[in-house]
Coordinates of N, CA and C in Angstrom, one line a residue:
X1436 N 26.9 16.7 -2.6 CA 26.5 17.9 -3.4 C 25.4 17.5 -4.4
X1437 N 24.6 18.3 -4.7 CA 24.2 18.4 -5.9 C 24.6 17.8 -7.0
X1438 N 23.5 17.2 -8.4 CA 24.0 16.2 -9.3 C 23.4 17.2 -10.5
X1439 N 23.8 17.0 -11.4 CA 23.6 17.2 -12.5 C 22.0 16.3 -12.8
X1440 N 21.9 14.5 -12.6 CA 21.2 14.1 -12.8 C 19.8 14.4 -11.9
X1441 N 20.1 15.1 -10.5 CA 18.8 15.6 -9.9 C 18.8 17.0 -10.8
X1442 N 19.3 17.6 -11.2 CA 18.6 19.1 -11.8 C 17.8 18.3 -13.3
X1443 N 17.7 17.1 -13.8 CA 17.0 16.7 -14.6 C 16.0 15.4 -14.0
X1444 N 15.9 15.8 -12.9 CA 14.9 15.0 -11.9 C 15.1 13.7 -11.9
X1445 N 16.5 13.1 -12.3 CA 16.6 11.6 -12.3 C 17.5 11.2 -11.2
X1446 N 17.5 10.3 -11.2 CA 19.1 9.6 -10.0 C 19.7 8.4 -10.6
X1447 N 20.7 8.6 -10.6 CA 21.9 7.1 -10.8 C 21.4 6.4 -10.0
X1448 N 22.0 5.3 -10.4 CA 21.7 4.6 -9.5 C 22.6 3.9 -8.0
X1449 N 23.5 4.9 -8.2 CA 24.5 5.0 -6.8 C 23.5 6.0 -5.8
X1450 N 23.1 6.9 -6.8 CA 22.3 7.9 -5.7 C 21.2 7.2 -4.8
X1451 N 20.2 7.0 -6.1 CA 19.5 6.0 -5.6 C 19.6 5.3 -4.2
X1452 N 20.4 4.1 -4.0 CA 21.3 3.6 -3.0 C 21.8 5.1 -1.8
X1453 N 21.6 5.9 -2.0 CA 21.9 6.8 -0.6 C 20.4 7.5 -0.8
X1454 N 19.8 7.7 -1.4 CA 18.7 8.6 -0.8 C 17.8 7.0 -0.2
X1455 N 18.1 5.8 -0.7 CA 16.9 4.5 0.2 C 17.6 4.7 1.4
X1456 N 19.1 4.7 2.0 CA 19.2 4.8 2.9 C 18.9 5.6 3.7
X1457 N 19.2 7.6 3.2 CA 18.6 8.5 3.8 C 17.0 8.2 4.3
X1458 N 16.4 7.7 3.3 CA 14.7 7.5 3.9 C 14.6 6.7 4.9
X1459 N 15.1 5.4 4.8 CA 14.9 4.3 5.8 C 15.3 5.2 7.6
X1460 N 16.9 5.6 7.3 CA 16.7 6.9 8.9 C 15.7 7.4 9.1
X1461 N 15.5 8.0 8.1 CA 14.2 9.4 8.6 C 13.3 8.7 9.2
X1462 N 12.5 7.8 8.3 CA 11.5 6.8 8.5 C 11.1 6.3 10.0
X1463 N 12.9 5.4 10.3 CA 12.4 4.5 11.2 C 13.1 5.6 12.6
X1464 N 13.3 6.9 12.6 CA 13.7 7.7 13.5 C 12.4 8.4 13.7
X1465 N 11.7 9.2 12.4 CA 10.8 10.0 12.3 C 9.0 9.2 13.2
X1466 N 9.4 7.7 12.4 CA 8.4 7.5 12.2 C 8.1 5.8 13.5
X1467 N 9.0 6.1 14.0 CA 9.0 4.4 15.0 C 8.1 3.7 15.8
X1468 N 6.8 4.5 15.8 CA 6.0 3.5 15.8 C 5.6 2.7 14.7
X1469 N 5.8 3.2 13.2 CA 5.1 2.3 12.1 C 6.2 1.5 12.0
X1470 N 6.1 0.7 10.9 CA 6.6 -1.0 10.6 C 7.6 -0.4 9.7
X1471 N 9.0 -0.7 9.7 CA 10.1 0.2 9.2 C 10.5 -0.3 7.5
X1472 N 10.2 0.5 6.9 CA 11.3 0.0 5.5 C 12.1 -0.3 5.4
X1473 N 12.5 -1.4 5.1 CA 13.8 -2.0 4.7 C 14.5 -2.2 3.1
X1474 N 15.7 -2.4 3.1 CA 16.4 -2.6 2.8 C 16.5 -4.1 1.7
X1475 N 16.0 -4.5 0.4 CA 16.2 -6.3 0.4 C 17.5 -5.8 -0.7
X1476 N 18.3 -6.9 -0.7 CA 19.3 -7.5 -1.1 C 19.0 -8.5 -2.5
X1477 N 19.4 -8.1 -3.6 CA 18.9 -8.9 -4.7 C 20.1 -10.3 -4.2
X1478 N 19.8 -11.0 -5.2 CA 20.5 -12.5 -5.2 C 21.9 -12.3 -4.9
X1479 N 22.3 -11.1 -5.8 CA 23.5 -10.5 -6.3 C 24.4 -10.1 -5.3
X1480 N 23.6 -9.6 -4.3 CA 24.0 -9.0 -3.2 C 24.9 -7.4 -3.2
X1481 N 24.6 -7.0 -4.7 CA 24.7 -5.7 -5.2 C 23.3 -4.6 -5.3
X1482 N 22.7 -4.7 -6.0 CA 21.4 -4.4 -6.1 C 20.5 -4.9 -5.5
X1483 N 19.6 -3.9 -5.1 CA 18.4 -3.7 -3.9 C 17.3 -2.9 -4.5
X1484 N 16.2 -2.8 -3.2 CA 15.4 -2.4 -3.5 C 14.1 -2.1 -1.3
X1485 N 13.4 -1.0 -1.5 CA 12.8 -0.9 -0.4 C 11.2 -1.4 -0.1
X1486 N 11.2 -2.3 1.0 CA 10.5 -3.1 1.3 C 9.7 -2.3 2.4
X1487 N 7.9 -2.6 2.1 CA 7.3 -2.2 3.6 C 6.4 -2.8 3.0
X1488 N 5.8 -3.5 4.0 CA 4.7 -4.8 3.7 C 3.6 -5.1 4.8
X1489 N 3.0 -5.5 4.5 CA 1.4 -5.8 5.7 C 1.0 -4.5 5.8
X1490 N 1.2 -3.6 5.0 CA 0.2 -2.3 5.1 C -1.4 -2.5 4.9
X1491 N -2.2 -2.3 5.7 CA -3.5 -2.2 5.7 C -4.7 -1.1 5.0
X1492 N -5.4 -1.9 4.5 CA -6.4 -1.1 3.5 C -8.1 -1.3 4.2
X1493 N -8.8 -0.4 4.6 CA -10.0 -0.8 4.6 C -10.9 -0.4 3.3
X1494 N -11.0 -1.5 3.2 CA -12.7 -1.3 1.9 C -13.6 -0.8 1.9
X1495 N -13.8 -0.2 3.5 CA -15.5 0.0 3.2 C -15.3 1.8 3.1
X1496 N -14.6 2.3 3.0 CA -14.0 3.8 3.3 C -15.3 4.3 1.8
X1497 N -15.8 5.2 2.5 CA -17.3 6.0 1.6 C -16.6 6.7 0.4
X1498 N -15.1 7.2 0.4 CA -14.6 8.3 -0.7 C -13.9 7.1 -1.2
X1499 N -12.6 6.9 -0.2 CA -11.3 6.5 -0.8 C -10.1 5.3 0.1
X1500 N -9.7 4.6 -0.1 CA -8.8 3.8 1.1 C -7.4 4.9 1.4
X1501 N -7.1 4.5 2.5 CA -5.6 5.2 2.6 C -5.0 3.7 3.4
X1502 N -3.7 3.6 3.4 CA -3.6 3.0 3.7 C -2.9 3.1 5.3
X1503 N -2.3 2.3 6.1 CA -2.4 2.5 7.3 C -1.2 1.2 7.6
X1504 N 0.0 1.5 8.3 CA 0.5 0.6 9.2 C 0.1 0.1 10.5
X1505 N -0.1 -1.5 10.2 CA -0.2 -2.4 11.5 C 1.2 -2.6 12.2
X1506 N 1.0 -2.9 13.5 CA 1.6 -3.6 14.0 C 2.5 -4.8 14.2
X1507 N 3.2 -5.5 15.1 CA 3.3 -6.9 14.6 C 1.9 -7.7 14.6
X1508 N 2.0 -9.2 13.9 CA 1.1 -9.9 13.7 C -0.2 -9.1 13.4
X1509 N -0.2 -8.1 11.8 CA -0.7 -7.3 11.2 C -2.4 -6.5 11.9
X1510 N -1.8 -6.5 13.3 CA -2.7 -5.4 14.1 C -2.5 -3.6 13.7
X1511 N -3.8 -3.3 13.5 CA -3.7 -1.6 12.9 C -2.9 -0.9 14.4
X1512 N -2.1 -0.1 14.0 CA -1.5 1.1 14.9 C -3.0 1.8 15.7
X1513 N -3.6 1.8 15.2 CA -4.7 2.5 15.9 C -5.0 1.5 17.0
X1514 N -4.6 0.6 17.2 CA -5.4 -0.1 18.0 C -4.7 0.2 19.5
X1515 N -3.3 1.3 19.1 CA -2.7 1.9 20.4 C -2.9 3.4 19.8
X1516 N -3.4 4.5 20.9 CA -3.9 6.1 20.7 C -2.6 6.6 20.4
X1517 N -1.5 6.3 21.7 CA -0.2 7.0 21.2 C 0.5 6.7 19.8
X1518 N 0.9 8.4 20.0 CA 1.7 8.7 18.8 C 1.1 8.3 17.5
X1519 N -0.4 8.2 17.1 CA -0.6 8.1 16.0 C -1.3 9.3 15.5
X1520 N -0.9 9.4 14.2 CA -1.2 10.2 13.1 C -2.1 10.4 12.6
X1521 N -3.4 10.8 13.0 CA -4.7 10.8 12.2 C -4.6 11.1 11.0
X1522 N -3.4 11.7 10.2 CA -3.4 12.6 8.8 C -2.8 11.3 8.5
X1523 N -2.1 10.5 8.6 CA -1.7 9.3 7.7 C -2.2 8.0 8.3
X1524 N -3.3 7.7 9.1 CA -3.4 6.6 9.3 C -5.2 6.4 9.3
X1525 N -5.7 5.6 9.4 CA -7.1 5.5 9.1 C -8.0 4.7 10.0
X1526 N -8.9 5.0 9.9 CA -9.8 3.8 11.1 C -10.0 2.6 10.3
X1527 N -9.5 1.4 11.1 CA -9.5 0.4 9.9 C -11.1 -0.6 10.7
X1528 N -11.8 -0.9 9.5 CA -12.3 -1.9 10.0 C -12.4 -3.4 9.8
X1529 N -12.7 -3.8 11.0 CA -12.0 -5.2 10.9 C -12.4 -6.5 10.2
X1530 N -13.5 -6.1 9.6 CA -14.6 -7.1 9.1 C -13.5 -7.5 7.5
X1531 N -13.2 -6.0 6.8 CA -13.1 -6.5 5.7 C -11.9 -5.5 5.1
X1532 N -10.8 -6.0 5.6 CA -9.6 -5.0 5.2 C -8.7 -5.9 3.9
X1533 N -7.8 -5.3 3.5 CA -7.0 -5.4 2.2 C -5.6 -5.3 2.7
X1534 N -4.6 -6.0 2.5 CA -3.3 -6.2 2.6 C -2.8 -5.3 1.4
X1535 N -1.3 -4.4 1.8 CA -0.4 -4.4 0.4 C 0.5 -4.3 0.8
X1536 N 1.6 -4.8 0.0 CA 2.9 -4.5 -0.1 C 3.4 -3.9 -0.8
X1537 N 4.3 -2.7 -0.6 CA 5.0 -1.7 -1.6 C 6.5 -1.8 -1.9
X1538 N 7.0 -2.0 -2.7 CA 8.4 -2.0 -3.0 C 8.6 -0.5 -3.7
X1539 N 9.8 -0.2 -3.5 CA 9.8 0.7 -4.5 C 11.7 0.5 -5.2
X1540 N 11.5 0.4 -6.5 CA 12.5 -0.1 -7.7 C 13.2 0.6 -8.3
X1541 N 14.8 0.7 -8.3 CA 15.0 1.9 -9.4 C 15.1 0.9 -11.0
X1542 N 14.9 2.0 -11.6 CA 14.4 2.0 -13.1 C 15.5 2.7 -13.9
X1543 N 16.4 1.4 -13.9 CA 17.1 1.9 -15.1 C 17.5 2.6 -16.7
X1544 N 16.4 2.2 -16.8 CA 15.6 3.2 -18.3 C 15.4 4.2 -18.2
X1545 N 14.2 4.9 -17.1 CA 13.8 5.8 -16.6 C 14.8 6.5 -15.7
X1546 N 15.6 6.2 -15.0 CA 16.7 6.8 -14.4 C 15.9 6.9 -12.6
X1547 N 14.9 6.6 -12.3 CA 14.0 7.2 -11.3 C 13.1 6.1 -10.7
X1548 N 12.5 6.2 -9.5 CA 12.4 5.4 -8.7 C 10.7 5.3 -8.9
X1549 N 10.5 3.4 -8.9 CA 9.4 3.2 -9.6 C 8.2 2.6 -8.2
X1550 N 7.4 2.9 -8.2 CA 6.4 1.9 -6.8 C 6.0 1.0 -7.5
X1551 N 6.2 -0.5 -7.1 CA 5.6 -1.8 -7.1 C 4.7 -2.1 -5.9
X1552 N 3.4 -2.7 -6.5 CA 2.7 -3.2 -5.1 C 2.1 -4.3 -5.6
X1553 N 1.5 -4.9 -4.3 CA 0.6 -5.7 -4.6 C -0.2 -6.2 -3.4
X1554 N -1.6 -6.5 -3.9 CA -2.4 -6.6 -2.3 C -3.1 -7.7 -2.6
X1555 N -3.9 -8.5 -1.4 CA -4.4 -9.5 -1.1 C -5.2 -9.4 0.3
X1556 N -6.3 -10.7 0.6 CA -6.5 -10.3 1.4 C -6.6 -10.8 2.6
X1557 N -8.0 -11.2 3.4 CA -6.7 -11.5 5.4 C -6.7 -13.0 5.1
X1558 N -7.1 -13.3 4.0 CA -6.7 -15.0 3.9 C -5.8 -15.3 2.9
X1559 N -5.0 -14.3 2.7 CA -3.7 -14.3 1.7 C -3.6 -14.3 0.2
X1560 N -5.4 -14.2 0.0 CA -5.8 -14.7 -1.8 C -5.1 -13.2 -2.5
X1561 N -4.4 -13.3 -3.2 CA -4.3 -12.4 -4.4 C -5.7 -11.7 -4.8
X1562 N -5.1 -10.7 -4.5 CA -7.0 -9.6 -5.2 C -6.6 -9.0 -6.8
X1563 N -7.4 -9.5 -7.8 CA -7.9 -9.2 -9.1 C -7.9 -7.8 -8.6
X1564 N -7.2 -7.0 -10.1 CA -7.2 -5.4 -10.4 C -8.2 -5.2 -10.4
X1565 N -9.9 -5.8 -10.5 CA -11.2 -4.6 -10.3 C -11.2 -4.3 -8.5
X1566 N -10.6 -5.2 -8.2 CA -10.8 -5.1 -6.5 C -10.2 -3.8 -6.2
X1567 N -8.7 -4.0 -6.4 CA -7.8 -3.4 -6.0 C -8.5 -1.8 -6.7
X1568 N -8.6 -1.5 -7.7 CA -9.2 -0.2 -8.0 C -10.3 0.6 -7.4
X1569 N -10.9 -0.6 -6.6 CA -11.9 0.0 -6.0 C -11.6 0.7 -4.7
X1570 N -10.4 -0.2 -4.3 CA -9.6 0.7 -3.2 C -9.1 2.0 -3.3
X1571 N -8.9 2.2 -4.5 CA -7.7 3.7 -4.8 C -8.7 4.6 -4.5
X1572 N -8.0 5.5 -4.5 CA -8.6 7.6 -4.2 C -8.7 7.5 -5.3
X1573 N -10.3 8.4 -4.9 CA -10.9 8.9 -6.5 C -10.0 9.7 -7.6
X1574 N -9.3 10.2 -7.3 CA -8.3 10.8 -8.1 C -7.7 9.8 -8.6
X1575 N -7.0 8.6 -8.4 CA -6.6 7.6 -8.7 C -7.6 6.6 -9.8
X1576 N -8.7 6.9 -9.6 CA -10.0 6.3 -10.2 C -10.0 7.0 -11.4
X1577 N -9.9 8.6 -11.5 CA -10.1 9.2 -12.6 C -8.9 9.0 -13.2
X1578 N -8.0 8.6 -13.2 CA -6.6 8.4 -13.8 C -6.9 6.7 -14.7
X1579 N -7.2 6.2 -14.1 CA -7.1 4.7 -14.4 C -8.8 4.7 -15.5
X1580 N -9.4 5.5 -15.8 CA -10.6 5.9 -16.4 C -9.9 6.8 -17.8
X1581 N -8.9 7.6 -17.9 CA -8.8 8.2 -18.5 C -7.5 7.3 -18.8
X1582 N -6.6 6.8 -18.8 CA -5.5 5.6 -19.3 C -4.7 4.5 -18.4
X1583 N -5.9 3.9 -18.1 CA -5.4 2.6 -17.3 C -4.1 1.9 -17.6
X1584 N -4.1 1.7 -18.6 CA -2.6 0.4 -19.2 C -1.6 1.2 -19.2
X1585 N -1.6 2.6 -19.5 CA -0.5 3.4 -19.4 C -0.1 4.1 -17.8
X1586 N -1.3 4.2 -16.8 CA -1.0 4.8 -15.8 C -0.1 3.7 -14.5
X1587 N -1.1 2.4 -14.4 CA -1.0 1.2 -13.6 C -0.7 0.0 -14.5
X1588 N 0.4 -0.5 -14.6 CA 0.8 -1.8 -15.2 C 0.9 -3.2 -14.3
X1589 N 0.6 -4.1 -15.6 CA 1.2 -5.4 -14.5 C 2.5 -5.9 -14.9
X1590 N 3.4 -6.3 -14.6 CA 4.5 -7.1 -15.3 C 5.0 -7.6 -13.9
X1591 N 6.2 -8.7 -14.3 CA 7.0 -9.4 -13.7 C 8.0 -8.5 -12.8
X1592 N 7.8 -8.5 -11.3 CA 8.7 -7.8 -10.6 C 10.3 -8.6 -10.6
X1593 N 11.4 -7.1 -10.8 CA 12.1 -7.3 -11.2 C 13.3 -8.3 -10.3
X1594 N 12.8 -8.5 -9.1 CA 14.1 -9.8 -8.4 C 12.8 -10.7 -8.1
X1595 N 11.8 -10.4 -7.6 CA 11.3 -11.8 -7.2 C 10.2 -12.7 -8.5
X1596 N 10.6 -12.3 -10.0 CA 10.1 -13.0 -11.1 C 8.8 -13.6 -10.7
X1597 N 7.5 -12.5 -10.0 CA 6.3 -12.7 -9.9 C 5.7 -11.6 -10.4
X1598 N 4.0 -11.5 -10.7 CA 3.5 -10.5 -11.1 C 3.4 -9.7 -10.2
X1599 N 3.8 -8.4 -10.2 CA 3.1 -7.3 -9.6 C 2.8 -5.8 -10.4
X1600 N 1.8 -5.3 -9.6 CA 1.5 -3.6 -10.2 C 2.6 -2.8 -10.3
X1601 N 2.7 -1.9 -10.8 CA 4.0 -0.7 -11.0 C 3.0 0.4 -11.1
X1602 N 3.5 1.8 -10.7 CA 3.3 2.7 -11.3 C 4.1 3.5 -12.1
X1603 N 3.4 3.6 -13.2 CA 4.4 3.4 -14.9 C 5.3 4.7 -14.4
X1604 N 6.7 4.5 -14.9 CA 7.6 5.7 -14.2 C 7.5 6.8 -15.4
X1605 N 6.4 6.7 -16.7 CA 6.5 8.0 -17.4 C 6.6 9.2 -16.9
X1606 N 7.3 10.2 -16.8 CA 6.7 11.5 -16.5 C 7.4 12.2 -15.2
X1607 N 7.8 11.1 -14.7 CA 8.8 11.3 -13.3 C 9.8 12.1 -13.0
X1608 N 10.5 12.2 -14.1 CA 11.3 13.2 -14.0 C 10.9 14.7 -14.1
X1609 N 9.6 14.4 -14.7 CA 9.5 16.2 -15.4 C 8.8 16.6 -13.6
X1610 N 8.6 15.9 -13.2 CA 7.8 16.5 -12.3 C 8.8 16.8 -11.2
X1611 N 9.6 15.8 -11.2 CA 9.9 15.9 -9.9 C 11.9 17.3 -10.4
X1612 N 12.1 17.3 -12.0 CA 12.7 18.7 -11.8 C 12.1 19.8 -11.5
X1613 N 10.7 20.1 -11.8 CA 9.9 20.7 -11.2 C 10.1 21.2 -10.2
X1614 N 10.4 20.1 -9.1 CA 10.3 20.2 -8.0 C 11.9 21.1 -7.6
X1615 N 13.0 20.6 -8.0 CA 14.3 20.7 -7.4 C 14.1 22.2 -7.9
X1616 N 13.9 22.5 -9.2 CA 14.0 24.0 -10.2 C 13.5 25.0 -9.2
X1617 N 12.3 24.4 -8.2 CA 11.7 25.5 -7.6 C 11.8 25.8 -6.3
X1618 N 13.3 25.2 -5.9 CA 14.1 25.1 -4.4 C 15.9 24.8 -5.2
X1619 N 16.1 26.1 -5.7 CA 17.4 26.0 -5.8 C 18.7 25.3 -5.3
X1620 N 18.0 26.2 -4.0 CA 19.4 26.1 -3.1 C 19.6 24.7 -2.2
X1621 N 18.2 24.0 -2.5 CA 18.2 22.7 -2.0 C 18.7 22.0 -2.9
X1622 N 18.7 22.0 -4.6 CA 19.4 21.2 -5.4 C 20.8 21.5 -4.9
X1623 N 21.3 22.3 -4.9 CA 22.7 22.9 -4.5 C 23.9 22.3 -3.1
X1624 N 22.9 22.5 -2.8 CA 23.0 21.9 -1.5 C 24.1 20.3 -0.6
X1625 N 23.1 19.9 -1.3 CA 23.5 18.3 -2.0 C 22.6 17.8 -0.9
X1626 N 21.1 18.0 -0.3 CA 20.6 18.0 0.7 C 19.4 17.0 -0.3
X1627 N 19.3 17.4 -1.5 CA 18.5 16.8 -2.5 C 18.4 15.6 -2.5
X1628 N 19.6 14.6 -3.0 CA 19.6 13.5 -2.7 C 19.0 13.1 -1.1
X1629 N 19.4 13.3 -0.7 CA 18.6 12.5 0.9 C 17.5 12.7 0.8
X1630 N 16.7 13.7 0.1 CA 15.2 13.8 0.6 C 14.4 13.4 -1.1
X1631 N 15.3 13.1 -1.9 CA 14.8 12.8 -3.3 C 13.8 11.9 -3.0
X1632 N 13.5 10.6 -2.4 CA 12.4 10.0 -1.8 C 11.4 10.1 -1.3
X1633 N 11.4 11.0 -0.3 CA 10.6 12.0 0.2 C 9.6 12.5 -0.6
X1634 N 10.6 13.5 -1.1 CA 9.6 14.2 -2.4 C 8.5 13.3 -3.4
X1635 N 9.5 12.7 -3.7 CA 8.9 11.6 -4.6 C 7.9 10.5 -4.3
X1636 N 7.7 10.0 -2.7 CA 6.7 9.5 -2.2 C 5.9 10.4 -1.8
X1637 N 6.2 11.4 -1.5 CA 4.9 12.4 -1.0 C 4.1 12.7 -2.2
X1638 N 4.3 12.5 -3.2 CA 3.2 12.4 -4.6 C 2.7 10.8 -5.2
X1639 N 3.7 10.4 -5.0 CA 3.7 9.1 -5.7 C 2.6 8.4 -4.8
X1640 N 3.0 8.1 -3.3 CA 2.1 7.4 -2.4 C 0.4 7.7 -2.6
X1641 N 0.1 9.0 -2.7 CA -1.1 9.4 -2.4 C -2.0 9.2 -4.0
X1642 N -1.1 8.2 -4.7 CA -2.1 7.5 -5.5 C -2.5 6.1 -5.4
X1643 N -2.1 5.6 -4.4 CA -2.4 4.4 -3.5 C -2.5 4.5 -2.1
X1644 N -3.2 5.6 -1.8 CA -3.4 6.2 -0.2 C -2.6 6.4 0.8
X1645 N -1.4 6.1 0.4 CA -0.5 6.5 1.5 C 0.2 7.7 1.6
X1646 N 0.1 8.5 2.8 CA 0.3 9.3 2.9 C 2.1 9.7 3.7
X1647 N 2.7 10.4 3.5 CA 4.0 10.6 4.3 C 3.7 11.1 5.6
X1648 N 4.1 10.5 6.5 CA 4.0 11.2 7.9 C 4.5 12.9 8.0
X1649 N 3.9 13.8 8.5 CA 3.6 15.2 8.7 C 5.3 15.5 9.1
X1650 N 5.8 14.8 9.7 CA 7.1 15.2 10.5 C 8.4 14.9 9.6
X1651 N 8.4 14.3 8.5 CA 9.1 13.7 7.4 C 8.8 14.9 6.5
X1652 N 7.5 15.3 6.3 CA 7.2 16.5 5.1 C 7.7 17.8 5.3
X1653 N 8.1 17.6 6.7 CA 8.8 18.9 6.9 C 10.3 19.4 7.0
X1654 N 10.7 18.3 6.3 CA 12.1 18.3 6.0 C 12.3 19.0 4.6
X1655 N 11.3 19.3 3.9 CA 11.7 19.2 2.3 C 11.4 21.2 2.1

């Protein structure tokens, strides 16, 4: 059913733990040719967090990067015609691409689920934030222009005690009650939680180019 803490756009963090699971189905049902989200297991073997890694960036893109799932031994999906996605995947070129990895964290402060990344590149070097900025959608560009330190942070990710990016979880809730306020019967439901990720990457992503596959967005 329905929570009280989704009609204020947040999630416990039990919920939490069922909507990563709901997504990871959808995902690797919806979506099985791309490279599947998982599941990591902190030390504790209580708390977790969702993993999708060797995603591909090309640089030389004239507007903006999106990003794009490879294959194994980080070959682009494109490099097979079937079943790929023109709306979420990209022509990558090979000369001079960008690695990232996305986590996404719940945020016990914020009550709401936070995106960590971090990219490098095909020789494994860590890329400096003017790089990486050059990759984001111009929308993304105008954000980080108008309050960088408040929009994109760096700090110490929270199980593997290294630096990575976040996107600051301010604001997350307002938007995403927004969202539930304006689909009742879906808060109601209790259909909310399972697709609370959904929702929330289909905005969140497309400020680091990624886009949710068309067949996932149609669940919401």
């Amino acid at each position: 059913m329905g929570t009280k803490e989704e009609a204020q756009g947040t999630l416990s963090s039990t919920d939490f733990g069922v909507a990563a699971s709901a997504f990871i189905l959808n995902w690797n049902t919806i979506c099985s040719s791309f490279p599947p989200w998982t599941w990591v297991l902190s030390h504790h073997q209580v708390e977790g967090y969702l993993s999708l890694e060797n995603i591909l960036l090309s640089s030389t893109q004239e507007e903006h990067g999106e990003l794009s799932c490879p294959g194994p031994g980080k070959h682009s999906l494109q490099e097979d015609p079937i079943d790929v996605d023109d709306a979420t995947l990209v022509h990558i070129n090979p000369c001079k691409v960008h690695y990232y990895d996305l986590h996404i964290i719940y945020c016990n402060s914020y009550r709401v689920p936070v995106l960590y990344f971090r990219a490098y590149d095909s020789d494994g070097e860590p890329l400096e934030f003017d790089e990486i900025e050059k990759d984001l959608p111009a929308y993304s560009k105008k954000a980080l222009s108008d309050s960088k330190w408040t929009f994109i942070t760096q700090e110490e990710h929270p199980y593997l005690n290294r630096p990575w990016y976040k996107l600051h979880p301010c604001g997350t809730s307002e938007w995403m009650k927004l969202l539930f306020h304006a689909d009742d019967a879906l808060a109601k439901t209790g259909v909310a939680i399972e697709l609370y990720l959904v929702a929330w990457l289909s905005v969140v992503g497309h400020v680091v180019g990624l886009r949710i596959p068309f067949e996932m967005m149609k669940q919401l």
